[in-house]
Coordinates of C-alpha atoms and ligand atoms in Angstrom, one line a residue:
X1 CA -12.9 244.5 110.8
X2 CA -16.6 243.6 110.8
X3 CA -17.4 240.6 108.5
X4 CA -21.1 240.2 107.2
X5 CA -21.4 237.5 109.1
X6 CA -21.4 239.7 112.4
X7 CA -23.9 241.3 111.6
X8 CA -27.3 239.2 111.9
X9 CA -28.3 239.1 108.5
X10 CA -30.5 235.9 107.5
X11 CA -28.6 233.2 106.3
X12 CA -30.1 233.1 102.3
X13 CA -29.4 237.1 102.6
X14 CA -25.4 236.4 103.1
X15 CA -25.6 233.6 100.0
X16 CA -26.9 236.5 98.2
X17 CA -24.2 238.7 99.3
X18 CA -21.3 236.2 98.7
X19 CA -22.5 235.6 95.5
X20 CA -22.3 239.8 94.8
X21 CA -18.9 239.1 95.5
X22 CA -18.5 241.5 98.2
X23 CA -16.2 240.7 101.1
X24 CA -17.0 243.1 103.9
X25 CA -19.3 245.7 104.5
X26 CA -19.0 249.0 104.2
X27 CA -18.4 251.7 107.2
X28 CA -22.2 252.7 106.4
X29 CA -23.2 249.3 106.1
X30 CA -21.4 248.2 109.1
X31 CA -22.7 251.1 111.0
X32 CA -26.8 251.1 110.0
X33 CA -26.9 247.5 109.8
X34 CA -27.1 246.6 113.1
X35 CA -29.6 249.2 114.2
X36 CA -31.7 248.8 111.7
X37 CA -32.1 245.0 112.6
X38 CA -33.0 246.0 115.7
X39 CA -35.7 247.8 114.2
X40 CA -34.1 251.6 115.3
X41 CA -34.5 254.6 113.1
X42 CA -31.6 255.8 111.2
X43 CA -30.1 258.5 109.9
X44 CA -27.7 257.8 107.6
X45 CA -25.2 260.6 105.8
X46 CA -23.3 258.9 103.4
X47 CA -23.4 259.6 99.1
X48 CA -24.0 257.3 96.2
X49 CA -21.1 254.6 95.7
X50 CA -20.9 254.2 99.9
X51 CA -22.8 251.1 99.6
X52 CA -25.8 253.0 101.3
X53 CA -28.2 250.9 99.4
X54 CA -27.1 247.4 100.7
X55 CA -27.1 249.1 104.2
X56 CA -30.8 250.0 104.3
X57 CA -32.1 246.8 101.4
X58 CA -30.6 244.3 103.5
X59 CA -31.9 244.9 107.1
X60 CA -34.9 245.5 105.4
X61 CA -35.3 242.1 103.9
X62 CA -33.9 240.2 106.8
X63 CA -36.9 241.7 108.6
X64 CA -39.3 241.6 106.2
X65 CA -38.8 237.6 105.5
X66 CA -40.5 236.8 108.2
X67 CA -44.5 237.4 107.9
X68 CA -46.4 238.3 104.7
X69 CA -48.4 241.2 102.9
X70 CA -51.5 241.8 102.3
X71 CA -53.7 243.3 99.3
X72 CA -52.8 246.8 98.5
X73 CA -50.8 247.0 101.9
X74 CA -47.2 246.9 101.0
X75 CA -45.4 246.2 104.2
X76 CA -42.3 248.4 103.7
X77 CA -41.4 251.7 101.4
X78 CA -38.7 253.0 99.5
X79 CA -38.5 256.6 97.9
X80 CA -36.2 257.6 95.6
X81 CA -36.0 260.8 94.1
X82 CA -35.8 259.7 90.6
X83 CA -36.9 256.3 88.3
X84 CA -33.1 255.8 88.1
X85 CA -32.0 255.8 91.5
X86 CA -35.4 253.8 91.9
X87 CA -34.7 251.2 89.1
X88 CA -31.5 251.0 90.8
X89 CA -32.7 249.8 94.2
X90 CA -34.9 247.2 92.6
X91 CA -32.1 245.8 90.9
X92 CA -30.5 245.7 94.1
X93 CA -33.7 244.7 95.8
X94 CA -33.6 241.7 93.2
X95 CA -29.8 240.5 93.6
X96 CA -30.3 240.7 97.5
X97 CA -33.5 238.7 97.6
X98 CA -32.7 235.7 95.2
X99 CA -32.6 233.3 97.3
X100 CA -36.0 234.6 99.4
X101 CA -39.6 234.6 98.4
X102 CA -40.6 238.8 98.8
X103 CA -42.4 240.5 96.1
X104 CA -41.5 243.9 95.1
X105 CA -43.5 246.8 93.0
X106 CA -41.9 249.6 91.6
X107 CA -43.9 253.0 90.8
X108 CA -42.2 255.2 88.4
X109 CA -43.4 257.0 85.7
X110 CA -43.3 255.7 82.4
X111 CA -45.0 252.6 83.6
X112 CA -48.6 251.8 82.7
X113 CA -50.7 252.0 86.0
X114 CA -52.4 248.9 85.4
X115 CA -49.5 246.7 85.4
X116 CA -48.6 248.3 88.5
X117 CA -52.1 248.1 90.0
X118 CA -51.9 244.5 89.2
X119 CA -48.7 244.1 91.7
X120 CA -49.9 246.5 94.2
X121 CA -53.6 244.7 94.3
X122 CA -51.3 241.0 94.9
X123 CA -49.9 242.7 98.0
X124 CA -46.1 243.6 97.7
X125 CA -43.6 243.4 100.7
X126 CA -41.4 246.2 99.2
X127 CA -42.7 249.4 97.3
X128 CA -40.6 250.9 95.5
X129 CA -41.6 254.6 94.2
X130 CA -40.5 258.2 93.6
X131 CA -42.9 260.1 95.5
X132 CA -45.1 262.0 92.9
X133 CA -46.3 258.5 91.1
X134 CA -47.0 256.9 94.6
X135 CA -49.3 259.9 95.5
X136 CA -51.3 259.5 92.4
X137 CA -51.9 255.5 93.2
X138 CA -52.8 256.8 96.5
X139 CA -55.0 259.4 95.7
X140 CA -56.9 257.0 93.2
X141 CA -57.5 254.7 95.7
X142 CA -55.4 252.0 94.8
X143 CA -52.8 252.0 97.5
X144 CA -53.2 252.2 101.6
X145 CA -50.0 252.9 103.6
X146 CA -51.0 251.9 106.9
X147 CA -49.8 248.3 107.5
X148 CA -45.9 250.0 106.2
X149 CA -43.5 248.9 108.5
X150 CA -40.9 250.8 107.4
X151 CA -40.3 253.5 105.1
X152 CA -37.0 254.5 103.4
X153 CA -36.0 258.0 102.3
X154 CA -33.0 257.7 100.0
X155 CA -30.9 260.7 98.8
X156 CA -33.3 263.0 100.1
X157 CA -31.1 266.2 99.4
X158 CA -31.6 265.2 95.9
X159 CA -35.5 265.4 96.7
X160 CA -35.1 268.7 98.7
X161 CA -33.3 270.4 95.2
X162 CA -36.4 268.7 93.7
X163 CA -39.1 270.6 95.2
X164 CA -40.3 266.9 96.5
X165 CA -40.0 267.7 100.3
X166 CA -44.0 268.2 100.8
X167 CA -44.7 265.1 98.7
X168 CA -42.5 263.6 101.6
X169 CA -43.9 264.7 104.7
X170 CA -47.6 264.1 103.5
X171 CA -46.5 260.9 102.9
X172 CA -44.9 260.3 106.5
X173 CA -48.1 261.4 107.3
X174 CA -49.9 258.3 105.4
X175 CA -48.2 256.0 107.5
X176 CA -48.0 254.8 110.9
X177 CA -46.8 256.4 113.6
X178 CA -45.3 253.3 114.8
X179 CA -43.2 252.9 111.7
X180 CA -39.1 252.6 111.6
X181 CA -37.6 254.9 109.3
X182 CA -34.4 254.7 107.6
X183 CA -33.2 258.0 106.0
X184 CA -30.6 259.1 103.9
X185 CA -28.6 262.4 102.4
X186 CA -25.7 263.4 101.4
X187 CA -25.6 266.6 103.2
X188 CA -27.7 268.1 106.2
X189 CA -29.2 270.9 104.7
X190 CA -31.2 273.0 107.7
X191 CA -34.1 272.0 105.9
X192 CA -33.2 268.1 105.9
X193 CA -32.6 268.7 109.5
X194 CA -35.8 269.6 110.5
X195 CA -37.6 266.9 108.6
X196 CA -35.1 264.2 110.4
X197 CA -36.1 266.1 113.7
X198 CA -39.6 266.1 112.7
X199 CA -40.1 262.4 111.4
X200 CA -37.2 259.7 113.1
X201 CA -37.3 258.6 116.4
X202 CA -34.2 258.7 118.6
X203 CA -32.2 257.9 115.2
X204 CA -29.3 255.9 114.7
X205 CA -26.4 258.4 113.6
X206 CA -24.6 256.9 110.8
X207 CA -21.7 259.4 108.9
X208 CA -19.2 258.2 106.8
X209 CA -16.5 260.1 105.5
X210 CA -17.1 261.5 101.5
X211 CA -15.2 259.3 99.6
X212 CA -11.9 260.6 99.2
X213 CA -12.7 263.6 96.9
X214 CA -10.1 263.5 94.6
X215 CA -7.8 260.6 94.8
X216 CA -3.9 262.2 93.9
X217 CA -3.3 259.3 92.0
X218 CA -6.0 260.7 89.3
X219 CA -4.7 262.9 87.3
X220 CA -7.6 265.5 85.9
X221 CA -8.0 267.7 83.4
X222 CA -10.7 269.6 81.6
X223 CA -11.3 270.8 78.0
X224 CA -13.2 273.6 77.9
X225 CA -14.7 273.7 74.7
X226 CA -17.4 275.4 72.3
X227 CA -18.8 274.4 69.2
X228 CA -18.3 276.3 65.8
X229 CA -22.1 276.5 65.0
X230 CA -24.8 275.4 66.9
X231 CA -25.7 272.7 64.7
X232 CA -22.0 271.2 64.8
X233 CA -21.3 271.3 68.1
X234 CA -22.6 267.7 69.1
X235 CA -20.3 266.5 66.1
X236 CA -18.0 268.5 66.9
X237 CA -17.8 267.6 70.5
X238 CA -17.7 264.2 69.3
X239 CA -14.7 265.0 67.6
X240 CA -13.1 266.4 69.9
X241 CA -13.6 263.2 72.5
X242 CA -11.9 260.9 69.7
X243 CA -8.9 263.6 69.4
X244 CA -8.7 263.1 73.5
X245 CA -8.4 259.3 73.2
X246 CA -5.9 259.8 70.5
X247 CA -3.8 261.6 72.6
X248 CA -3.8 259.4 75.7
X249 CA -2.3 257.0 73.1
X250 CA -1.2 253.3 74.4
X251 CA -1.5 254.9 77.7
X252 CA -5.3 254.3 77.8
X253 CA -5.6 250.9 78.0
X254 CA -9.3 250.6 78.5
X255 CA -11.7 253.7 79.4
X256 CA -15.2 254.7 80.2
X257 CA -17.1 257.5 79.3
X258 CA -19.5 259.3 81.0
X259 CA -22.4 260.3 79.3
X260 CA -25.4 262.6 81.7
X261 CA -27.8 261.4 78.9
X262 CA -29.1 258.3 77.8
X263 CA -29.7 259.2 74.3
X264 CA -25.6 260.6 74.4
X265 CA -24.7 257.3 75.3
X266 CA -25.8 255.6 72.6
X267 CA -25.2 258.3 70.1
X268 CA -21.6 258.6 71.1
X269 CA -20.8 254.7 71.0
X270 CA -22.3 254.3 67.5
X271 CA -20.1 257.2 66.8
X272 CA -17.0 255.4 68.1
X273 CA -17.4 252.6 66.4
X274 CA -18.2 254.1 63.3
X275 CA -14.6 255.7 64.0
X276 CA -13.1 252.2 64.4
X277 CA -13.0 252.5 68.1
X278 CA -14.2 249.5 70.3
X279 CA -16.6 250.9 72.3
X280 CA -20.2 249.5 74.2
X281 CA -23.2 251.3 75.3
X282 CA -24.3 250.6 79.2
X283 CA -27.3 252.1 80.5
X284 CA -30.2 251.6 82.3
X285 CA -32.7 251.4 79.4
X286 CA -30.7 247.8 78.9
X287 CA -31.9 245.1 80.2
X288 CA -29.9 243.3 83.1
X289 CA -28.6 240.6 80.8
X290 CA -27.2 242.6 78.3
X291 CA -25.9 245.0 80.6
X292 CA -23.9 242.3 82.4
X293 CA -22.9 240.9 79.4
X294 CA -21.3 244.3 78.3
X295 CA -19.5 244.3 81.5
X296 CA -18.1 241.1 81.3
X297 CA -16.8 241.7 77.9
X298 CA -15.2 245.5 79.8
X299 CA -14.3 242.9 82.5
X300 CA -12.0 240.7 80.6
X301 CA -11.0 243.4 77.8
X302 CA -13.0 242.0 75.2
X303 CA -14.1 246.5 75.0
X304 CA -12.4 248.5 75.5
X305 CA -14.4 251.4 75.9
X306 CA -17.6 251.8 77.9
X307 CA -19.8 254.2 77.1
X308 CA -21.8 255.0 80.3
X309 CA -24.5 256.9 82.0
X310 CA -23.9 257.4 85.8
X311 CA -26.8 255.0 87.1
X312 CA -25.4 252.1 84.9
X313 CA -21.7 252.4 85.7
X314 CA -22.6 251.9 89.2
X315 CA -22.4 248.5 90.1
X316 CA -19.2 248.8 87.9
X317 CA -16.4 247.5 89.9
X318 CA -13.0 247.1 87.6
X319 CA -9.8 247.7 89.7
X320 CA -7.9 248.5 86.5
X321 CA -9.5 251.1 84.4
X322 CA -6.6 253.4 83.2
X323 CA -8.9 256.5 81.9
X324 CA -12.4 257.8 82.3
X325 CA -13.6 260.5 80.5
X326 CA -16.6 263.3 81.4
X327 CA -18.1 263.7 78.1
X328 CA -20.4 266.1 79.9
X329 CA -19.8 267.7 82.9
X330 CA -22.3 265.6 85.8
X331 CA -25.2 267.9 87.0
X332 CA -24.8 266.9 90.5
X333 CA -21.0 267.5 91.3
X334 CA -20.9 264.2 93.4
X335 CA -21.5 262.4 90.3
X336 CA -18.0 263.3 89.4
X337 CA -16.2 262.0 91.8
X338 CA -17.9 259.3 91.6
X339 CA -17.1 258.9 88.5
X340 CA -13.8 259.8 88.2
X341 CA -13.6 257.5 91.0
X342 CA -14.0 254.6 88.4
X343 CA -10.4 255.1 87.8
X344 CA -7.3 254.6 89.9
X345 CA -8.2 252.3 91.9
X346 CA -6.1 250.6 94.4
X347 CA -3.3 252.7 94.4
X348 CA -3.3 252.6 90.3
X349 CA -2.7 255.8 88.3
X350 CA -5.7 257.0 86.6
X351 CA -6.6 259.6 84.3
X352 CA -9.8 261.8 84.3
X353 CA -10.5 263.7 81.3
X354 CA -13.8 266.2 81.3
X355 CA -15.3 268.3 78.2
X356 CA -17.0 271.2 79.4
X357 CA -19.7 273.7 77.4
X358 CA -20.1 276.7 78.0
X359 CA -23.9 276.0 79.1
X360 CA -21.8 273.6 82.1
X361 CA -20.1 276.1 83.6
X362 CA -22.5 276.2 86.8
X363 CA -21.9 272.4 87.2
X364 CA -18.3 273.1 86.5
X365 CA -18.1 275.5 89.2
X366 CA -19.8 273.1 91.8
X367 CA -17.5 270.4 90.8
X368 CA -14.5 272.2 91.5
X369 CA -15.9 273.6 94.6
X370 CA -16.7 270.6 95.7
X371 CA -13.5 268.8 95.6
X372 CA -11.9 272.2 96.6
X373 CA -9.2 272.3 93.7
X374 CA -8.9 273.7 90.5
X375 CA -8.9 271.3 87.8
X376 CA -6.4 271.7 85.2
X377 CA -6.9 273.2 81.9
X378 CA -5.6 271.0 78.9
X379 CA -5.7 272.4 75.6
X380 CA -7.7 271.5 73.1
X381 CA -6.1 269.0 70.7
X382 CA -7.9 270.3 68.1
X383 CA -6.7 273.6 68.5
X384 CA -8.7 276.7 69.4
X385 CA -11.2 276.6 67.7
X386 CA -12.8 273.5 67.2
X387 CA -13.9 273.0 63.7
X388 CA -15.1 269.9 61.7
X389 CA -16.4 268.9 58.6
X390 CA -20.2 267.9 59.3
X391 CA -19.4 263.7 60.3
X392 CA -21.1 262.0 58.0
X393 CA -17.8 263.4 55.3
X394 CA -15.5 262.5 58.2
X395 CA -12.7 260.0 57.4
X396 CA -12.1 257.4 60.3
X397 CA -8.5 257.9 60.4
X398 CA -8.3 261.4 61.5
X399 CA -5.5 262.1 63.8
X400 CA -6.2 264.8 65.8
X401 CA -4.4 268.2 64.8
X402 CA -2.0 270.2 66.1
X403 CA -2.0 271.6 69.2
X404 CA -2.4 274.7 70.2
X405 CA -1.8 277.1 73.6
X406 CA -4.8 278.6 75.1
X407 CA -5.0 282.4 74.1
X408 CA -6.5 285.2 75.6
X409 CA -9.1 287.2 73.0
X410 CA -6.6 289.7 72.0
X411 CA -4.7 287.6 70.3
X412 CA -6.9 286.2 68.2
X413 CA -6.2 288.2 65.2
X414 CA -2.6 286.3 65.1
X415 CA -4.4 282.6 64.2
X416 CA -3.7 280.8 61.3
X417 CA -6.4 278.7 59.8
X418 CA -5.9 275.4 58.9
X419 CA -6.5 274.3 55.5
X420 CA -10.4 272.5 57.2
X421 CA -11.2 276.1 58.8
X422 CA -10.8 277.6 55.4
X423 CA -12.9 275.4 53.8
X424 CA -15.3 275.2 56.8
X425 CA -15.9 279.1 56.4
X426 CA -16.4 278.8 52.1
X427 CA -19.3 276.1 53.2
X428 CA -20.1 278.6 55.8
X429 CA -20.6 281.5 53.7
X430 CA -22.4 279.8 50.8
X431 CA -25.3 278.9 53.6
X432 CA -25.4 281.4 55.9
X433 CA -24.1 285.0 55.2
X434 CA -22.7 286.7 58.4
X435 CA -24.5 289.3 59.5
X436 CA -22.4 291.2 61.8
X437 CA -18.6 290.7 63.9
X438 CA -19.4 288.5 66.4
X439 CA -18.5 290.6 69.7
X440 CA -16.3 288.7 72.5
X441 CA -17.7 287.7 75.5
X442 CA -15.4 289.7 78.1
X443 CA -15.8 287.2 81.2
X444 CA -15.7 284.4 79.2
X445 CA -12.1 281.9 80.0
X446 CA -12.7 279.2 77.3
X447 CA -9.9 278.6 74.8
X448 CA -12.4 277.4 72.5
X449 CA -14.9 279.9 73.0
X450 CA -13.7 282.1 70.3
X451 CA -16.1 282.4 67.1
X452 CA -15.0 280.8 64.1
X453 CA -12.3 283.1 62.8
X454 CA -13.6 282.6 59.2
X455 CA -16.3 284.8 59.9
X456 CA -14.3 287.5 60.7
X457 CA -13.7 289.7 57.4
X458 CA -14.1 286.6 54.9
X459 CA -17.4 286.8 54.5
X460 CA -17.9 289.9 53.5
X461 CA -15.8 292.4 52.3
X462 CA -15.6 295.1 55.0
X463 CA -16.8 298.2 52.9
X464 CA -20.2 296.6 51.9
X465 CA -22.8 298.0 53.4
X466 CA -25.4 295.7 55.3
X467 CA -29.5 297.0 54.6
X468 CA -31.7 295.6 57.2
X469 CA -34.6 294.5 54.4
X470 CA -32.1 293.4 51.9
X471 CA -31.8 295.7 48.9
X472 CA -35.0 295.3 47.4
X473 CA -37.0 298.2 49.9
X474 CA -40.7 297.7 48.7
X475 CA -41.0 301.3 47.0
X476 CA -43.8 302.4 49.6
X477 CA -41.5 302.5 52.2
X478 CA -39.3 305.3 50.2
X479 CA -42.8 307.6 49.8
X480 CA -42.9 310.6 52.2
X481 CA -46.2 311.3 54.4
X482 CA -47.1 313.9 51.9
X483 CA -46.6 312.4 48.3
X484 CA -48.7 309.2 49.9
X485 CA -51.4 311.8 50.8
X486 CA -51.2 313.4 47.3
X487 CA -50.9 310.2 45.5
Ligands
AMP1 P1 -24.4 252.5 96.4 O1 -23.7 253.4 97.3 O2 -25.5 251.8 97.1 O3 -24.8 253.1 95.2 O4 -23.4 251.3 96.0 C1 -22.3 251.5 95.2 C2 -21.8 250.2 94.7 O5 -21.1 249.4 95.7 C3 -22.8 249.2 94.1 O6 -22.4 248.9 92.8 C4 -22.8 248.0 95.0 O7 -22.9 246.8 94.2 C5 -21.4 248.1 95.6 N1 -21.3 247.5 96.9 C6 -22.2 247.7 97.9 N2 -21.8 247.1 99.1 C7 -20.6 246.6 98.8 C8 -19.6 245.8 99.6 N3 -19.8 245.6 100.8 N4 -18.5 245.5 99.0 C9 -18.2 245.8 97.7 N5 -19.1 246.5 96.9 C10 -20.3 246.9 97.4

């Protein structure tokens, strides 16, 4: 097996890996490595959680330590498709270069151009930027690309679905000819192809194999799942994650859940705590310190349960973490086996539990496509339809309720409230007064996409008539043509 060591890397580079921890390099690290030193193109196909960052961020460095940049040249390029994935490469930019003296910008939105002006005007060996925010330091005059060396492309399928595939080739166009150029997808979409064939030089081939989809040893399930009222279904969905880690009982040992938005992540760990669980918030809004302190504490089981977003979780490396769960279904299905992916680890059993909402159902769809299975169904613990109390009235020790088999529409009619429904539909009604049978949405497979059944005859008794303008008809309206003329 190829050790770091084989591979050429400057010596204060390897420190910097030893002290990462990892202990051999990756097949796409092992495999672009070595032609990148050598100053080759490459093409490399590998997905997040490969180790594809180390395998262009290290070459790149080693090269790079030896000569120095100049004002407003940065000597070397990275584009990203979003400020995550860019923030991300920093980080790893910084970890990888902590024992070398290279300078670093990154250009990402939401940072005030003068401070990155200020960097860019120093000189910077590495630029880090998604491509839209580097074009506008460009185009005011701030930036010149000619003295870049090299130029990284990373997850550029992610920039193709982006619409950002101009933005790159004008800025392959900004640099020189002469450059090296490492690349990077996922996929080989025709379109990717004929940028690769268009832009790298006699490339370096690098493929690795998608991490194994689905490892057997996961077990997965998904809830599908759809809130009472619009304005309760993020409680409500809330709910129903704490009635899923009720269920896995002792079993779940320590667990981390996926969140696809920031603001979700925190919202659902004050949540949990305010529930009595044990839970921590990690994403990339953090800073570094108290990110790694939150994953120490996961580390040694001082939490229990992380509360993630997918760009945080990556450096995440546990071996034992008995139970993730999807509180949102990932927009980009390789995000979920990533994630899921967090769990049964070396040969452990894991468990991967995923809410979906109806508004997921696309993402659902490419997740399952992508890992070529059906995932199964598993009922939701709170029954079929999944009704709360608003969660501010909530009491910390619910257990979750009984549960119920999925049922097709038609038998609706046979449901039994429970003694909350009831008193969720007399709140209901004294707000707002139905205004018609809700009709079923025929394609529709969700358990819990059923309306709430207190709407169904409760609200009104069935031989009251509904008036579209209320009962009190201004009395013109009731006037004929005529009698108005006469009047
Ligand atoms: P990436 O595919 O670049 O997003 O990397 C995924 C994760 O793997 C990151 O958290 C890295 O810290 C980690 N990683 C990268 N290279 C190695 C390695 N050789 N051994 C162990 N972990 C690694």
């Amino acid at each position: 097996m190829t050790k770091f060591t084989d591979l050429n890397l400057a010596p204060k580079v390897l420190k910097a890996i030893e002290d990462a921890g990892y202990e051999s390099p990756t097949p796409i690290q092992a495999g672009a490595i070595p032609p990148a030193l050598e100053g080759k193109d490459v093409l490399g196909i590998a997905q997040t959680g490969t180790g594809k960052t180390a395998s262009f961020v290290l070459p790149m460095i080693t090269n790079l330590a030896r000569g120095r940049a100049r004002a407003r040249m940065p000597r070397s390029l990275v584009l990203c498709p979003t400020r995550e994935l860019a923030a991300q490469v920093a980080e790893n930019f910084d970890q990888y270069t902590k024992y070398m003296k290279l300078t670093k910008a990154l250009l990402i939105g939401g940072v005030s151009f003068k401070e990155q002006d200020a960097l860019i005007d120093k000189g910077v060996d590495v630029l880090i930027a998604t491509p839209g925010r580097l074009l506008d330091h460009f185009e005011r005059g701030k930036l010149i690309l000619s003295d870049v060396k090299v130029m990284v492309v990373d997850e550029a399928d992610r920039m193709l679905d982006m619409g950002f595939i101009p933005d790159i080739e004008r800025i392959f166009g900004l640099t020189p000819f002469t450059r090296q150029t490492l690349f990077f997808s996922a996929t080989m979409a025709p379109e990717i192809e004929r940028i690769t064939n268009t832009f790298l030089s006699a490339p370096a081939r690098i493929e690795v194999a998608r991490q194994a989809t689905s490892g057997e040893n996961i077990a997965q399930s998904v809830v599908m799942f759809k809130g009472s009222r619009r304005d309760r279904a993020a409680s409500e969905k809330r709910k129903l994650l704490r009635a899923l880690i009720d269920a896995e009982g002792e079993k779940l040992q320590n667990g981390i859940i996926f969140c696809n938005r920031k603001t979700d992540v925190d919202i659902v760990s004050k949540s949990l705590n305010k529930y009595g669980y044990q839970a921590s918030p990690i994403h990339g809004d953090l800073d570094q310190s108290q990110r790694n302190a939150t994953l120490e504490k996961f580390r040694n089981g001082e939490i229990k349960i992380l509360v993630a977003s997918d760009v945080a979780a990556r450096g995440l490396d546990v071996a034992s973490v008995t139970h993730v769960f999807n509180f949102d279904v990932p927009g980009h299905a390789e995000d979920y086996v990533h994630r899921i992916g967090r769990t049964g680890r070396a040969g452990r059993d894991g468990k991967a539990i995923m809410i979906c909402e109806p508004r997921d159902e696309k993402n659902f769809a490419d997740v399952e496509a992508l890992i070529a299975k059906e995932i199964p169904r598993l009922e939701n613990p709170l029954g079929t339809v999944a009704e709360e109390t608003p969660e501010s009235d909530e009491a910390t020790s619910e257990k979750p309720k009984r549960t119920r088999s999925r049922r097709r529409r038609s038998d609706k009619s046979d449901e039994v409230k429970t003694a909350d429904q009831a008193e969720e539909a007399q709140q209901d009604r004294s707000t707002t007064p139905p205004k018609s049978e809700p009709k079923p949405e025929p394609k529709s497979d969700h358990s819990a996409d059923q309306k709430p059944q207190h709407r169904r005859g409760r609200g009104r008794k069935e031989d009251e008539k509904v008036v579209g303008l209320g009962d009190h008809l201004p009395s013109f309206i009731a006037l004929s043509f005529d009698e108005r003329q006469a009047g």
